Amino acid sequence: MAESLTQAIDDTTLDLGQFLSNFPIPTPTQFAIPQPSDAVFPTPPTSPPNMTSTWGLVKSELPSSCTLQSEQASFTELQTAHANYMPIQNQFNWCNSHPMNWSYQQVRGFLTWAVAEYELPPHEINFEHFRVNGAKLCMMSREEFSLLCPNYGDILYLSIGKVLEEAQYLYDPTPAFCEGPSDTTMSESVRAMHEEMMNMDFIQAPVDDLPMQDLFPDCGGITADDIDVNDKFEDVNVELSDFPPSPTASDESYSSMSPGPTSPYYCSSESDYSSGDRTLGNLFMPRYETSDGDSDHDSYGSSPRRSYTDELHMYDDSDKEVKPTVDFSVQNAPINMKIKPAGAPERRARGRPRKVRTVTEEMLTTGKRGRQHSKGNHLWEFVRDLLKNPSTNPKVIKWEDRRDGIFRFVQSEAVANMWGRKKNNPNMTYEKLSRAMRYYYKRQILQQVPERRLVYKFGPAATGWQDNE
DNA sequence: AGACCTTTTCCTGTTT
DNA sequence: AAAACAGGAAAAGGTC
């Protein structure tokens, strides 16, 4: 028995070696999640993870049930442990589609990546517990992640939230949440999945405790591709009088399909870019802000989803009430109004119009506002991070000359859109973004690349864009 | 409080 | 002709 176990374990290790040697792991910067101050995450790798040391499973790292100390271990357990690390064809193309469209294998690929990226102990994550497709994964709440993976569920949850944020710009999500409930095919399929999930005894229905407004995502058939290039993201501010937004179908169908308030698909985003941006959820959900009003999502178009960093705070301060904001829009306030002679052509005042501010009750009493220039929040850093991110490079921005720091906007408006989302500014355009880029010439953060359209070059004052930095 | 910084917005004109 | 570029001007709103 002991011999067969040893052999089985050796085989496992061997397969892992083979597996790892073929593993095209994304760079650590891909979907990089900033480390929160309270160290919920393990220390992220400072250099590309050494796959051998990180993944070269030794016997002691196998689940305890698979070690020789536990001779009672069933062969099934060994097989399960083995299967958890079996290479699967196409497992790693998970970053090529929207998470809502992931197959089970892509989910597995994502988990594999997350394990490596955050240096999670592989034996702590039972992939079999995550035998779900992407749609299901996206609907899982933080608690559900924790139930499936007690020690690292949080990280996986935040990680998928991050991936969702990134994916919004690049891929079309499954129409499940975009289409109205009148679409029975998708709705029913998703509802069935959801019900199945609800029937799992370890999962609580996430919709139970939802405030009404959580249950009525306003989808509007918008897809990530729509957003990418052509559209400004919509202002989904929901005024108090709009609560709850009117669903276009029965509450029941909506509520049964809505991801829970803590599901990564539901929440997210703000951002340090390092932390990513807003998600499709922004387009689907009414807005919220925590009552402290001290968020970056002041103003403009709302941020119904919270980032994982916000999430951390949320969970840290669980007494914080989440409530709808009151929109005291001053969009039409006469801030820039100037007396013009009768008959003079209508002309907008120069300069930046006052922000359309959404004011929370708390903000009214405390005067707290969101920040504009937090660290790591500059445009050039944002652009640099897009270049580092395989989900945006080369699709929306790409290196022309990696070594010299020359890059090109492939989808200029998409980049502007992302920047606008990051800054909560739905009116951002490439024209405006490029003006800001041109200011960098003087500061040597960027250098001009003559006769090349949409092409820029990092200057000596820019840091962090080189491979060896 | 106020200087300073980093955009954002608008604009005119030029180049590709 | 349209898109991109260049850069002045003014203002918002953040940091220090």
Coordinates of N, CA, C and O (backbone and C1' of nucleotides) in Angstrom, one line a residue, chain A residues 347-348 352-353 379 419 423 425 440 443 453, chain B residues 5-13 15-16:
Chain A
R347 N -21.8 80.0 -26.9 CA -20.5 79.5 -26.8 C -20.2 79.0 -25.4 O -20.6 79.7 -24.4
R348 N -19.6 77.9 -25.3 CA -19.4 77.4 -24.0 C -18.2 78.1 -23.3 O -17.3 78.5 -24.0
R352 N -12.7 74.1 -17.5 CA -13.4 72.9 -17.1 C -14.7 73.2 -16.3 O -14.7 73.8 -15.3
P353 N -15.7 72.7 -16.9 CA -17.0 72.9 -16.2 C -17.0 72.2 -14.9 O -16.3 71.2 -14.7
L379 N -2.3 59.6 -15.2 CA -2.6 59.1 -16.6 C -1.5 58.2 -17.1 O -1.7 57.2 -17.7
W419 N -9.9 55.3 -19.2 CA -9.4 56.4 -18.3 C -10.6 57.2 -17.8 O -10.6 57.5 -16.6
K423 N -11.6 57.7 -13.9 CA -11.7 59.0 -13.2 C -13.2 59.3 -13.0 O -13.5 60.5 -12.7
N425 N -15.4 59.8 -15.2 CA -15.7 60.9 -16.1 C -16.2 60.4 -17.4 O -15.4 59.9 -18.2
Y440 N 2.8 65.9 -20.8 CA 3.9 65.1 -20.3 C 5.2 65.3 -21.1 O 6.3 64.9 -20.6
R443 N 7.6 67.5 -19.2 CA 8.1 66.9 -18.0 C 9.0 65.7 -18.2 O 9.4 65.0 -17.3
R453 N 1.2 58.6 -35.8 CA 0.0 58.9 -35.1 C -0.3 57.9 -34.0 O -0.1 56.7 -34.2
Chain B
dC5 P 4.4 72.9 -8.8 O5' 3.4 71.7 -9.1 C5' 3.2 70.8 -8.0 C4' 2.1 69.8 -8.4 C3' 2.2 69.3 -9.9 O3' 2.2 67.9 -9.9 C1' 0.1 70.1 -9.4
dT6 P 2.5 67.2 -11.2 O5' 1.0 66.8 -11.7 C5' 0.2 66.0 -10.8 C4' -1.1 65.9 -11.5 C3' -1.1 65.5 -13.0 O3' -2.1 64.4 -13.1 C1' -2.5 67.4 -12.6
dT7 P -2.0 63.5 -14.4 O5' -2.6 64.6 -15.5 C5' -3.8 64.3 -16.2 C4' -5.0 64.8 -15.4 C3' -6.2 64.9 -16.3 O3' -7.3 64.3 -15.6 C1' -5.8 67.0 -15.3
dT8 P -8.4 63.7 -16.6 O5' -9.2 65.0 -17.0 C5' -10.0 65.6 -16.0 C4' -10.7 66.8 -16.5 C3' -11.4 66.5 -17.9 O3' -12.7 67.0 -17.7 C1' -10.1 68.5 -17.9
dT9 P -13.8 66.6 -18.8 O5' -13.9 67.9 -19.7 C5' -14.3 69.1 -19.1 C4' -14.0 70.3 -20.0 C3' -14.4 70.2 -21.4 O3' -15.5 71.0 -21.7 C1' -12.3 71.2 -21.2
dC10 P -16.2 71.0 -23.0 O5' -15.5 72.2 -23.8 C5' -15.4 73.5 -23.2 C4' -14.5 74.3 -24.0 C3' -14.7 74.3 -25.5 O3' -15.1 75.5 -26.0 C1' -12.4 74.2 -25.0
dC11 P -15.6 75.7 -27.5 O5' -14.3 76.3 -28.1 C5' -13.6 77.4 -27.5 C4' -12.2 77.5 -28.1 C3' -12.2 77.4 -29.7 O3' -12.2 78.7 -30.2 C1' -10.3 76.3 -28.6
dT12 P -12.4 78.8 -31.8 O5' -10.9 78.9 -32.3 C5' -10.0 79.8 -31.7 C4' -8.7 79.7 -32.4 C3' -8.8 79.6 -33.9 O3' -7.8 80.4 -34.5 C1' -7.6 77.7 -33.0
dG13 P -7.8 80.6 -36.1 O5' -6.5 79.6 -36.5 C5' -5.3 79.8 -35.7 C4' -4.4 78.6 -36.0 C3' -4.3 78.2 -37.5 O3' -3.0 78.2 -37.9 C1' -4.7 76.3 -36.1
dT15 P 1.7 73.0 -40.9 O5' 1.4 71.4 -40.7 C5' 1.8 70.8 -39.5 C4' 1.4 69.3 -39.5 C3' 1.7 68.6 -40.8 O3' 2.4 67.4 -40.4 C1' -0.6 68.3 -40.3
dT16 P 3.1 66.5 -41.4 O5' 2.1 65.3 -41.5 C5' 1.6 64.6 -40.3 C4' 0.5 63.6 -40.7 C3' 0.8 62.8 -41.9 O3' 0.6 61.4 -41.6 C1' -1.3 63.7 -42.0

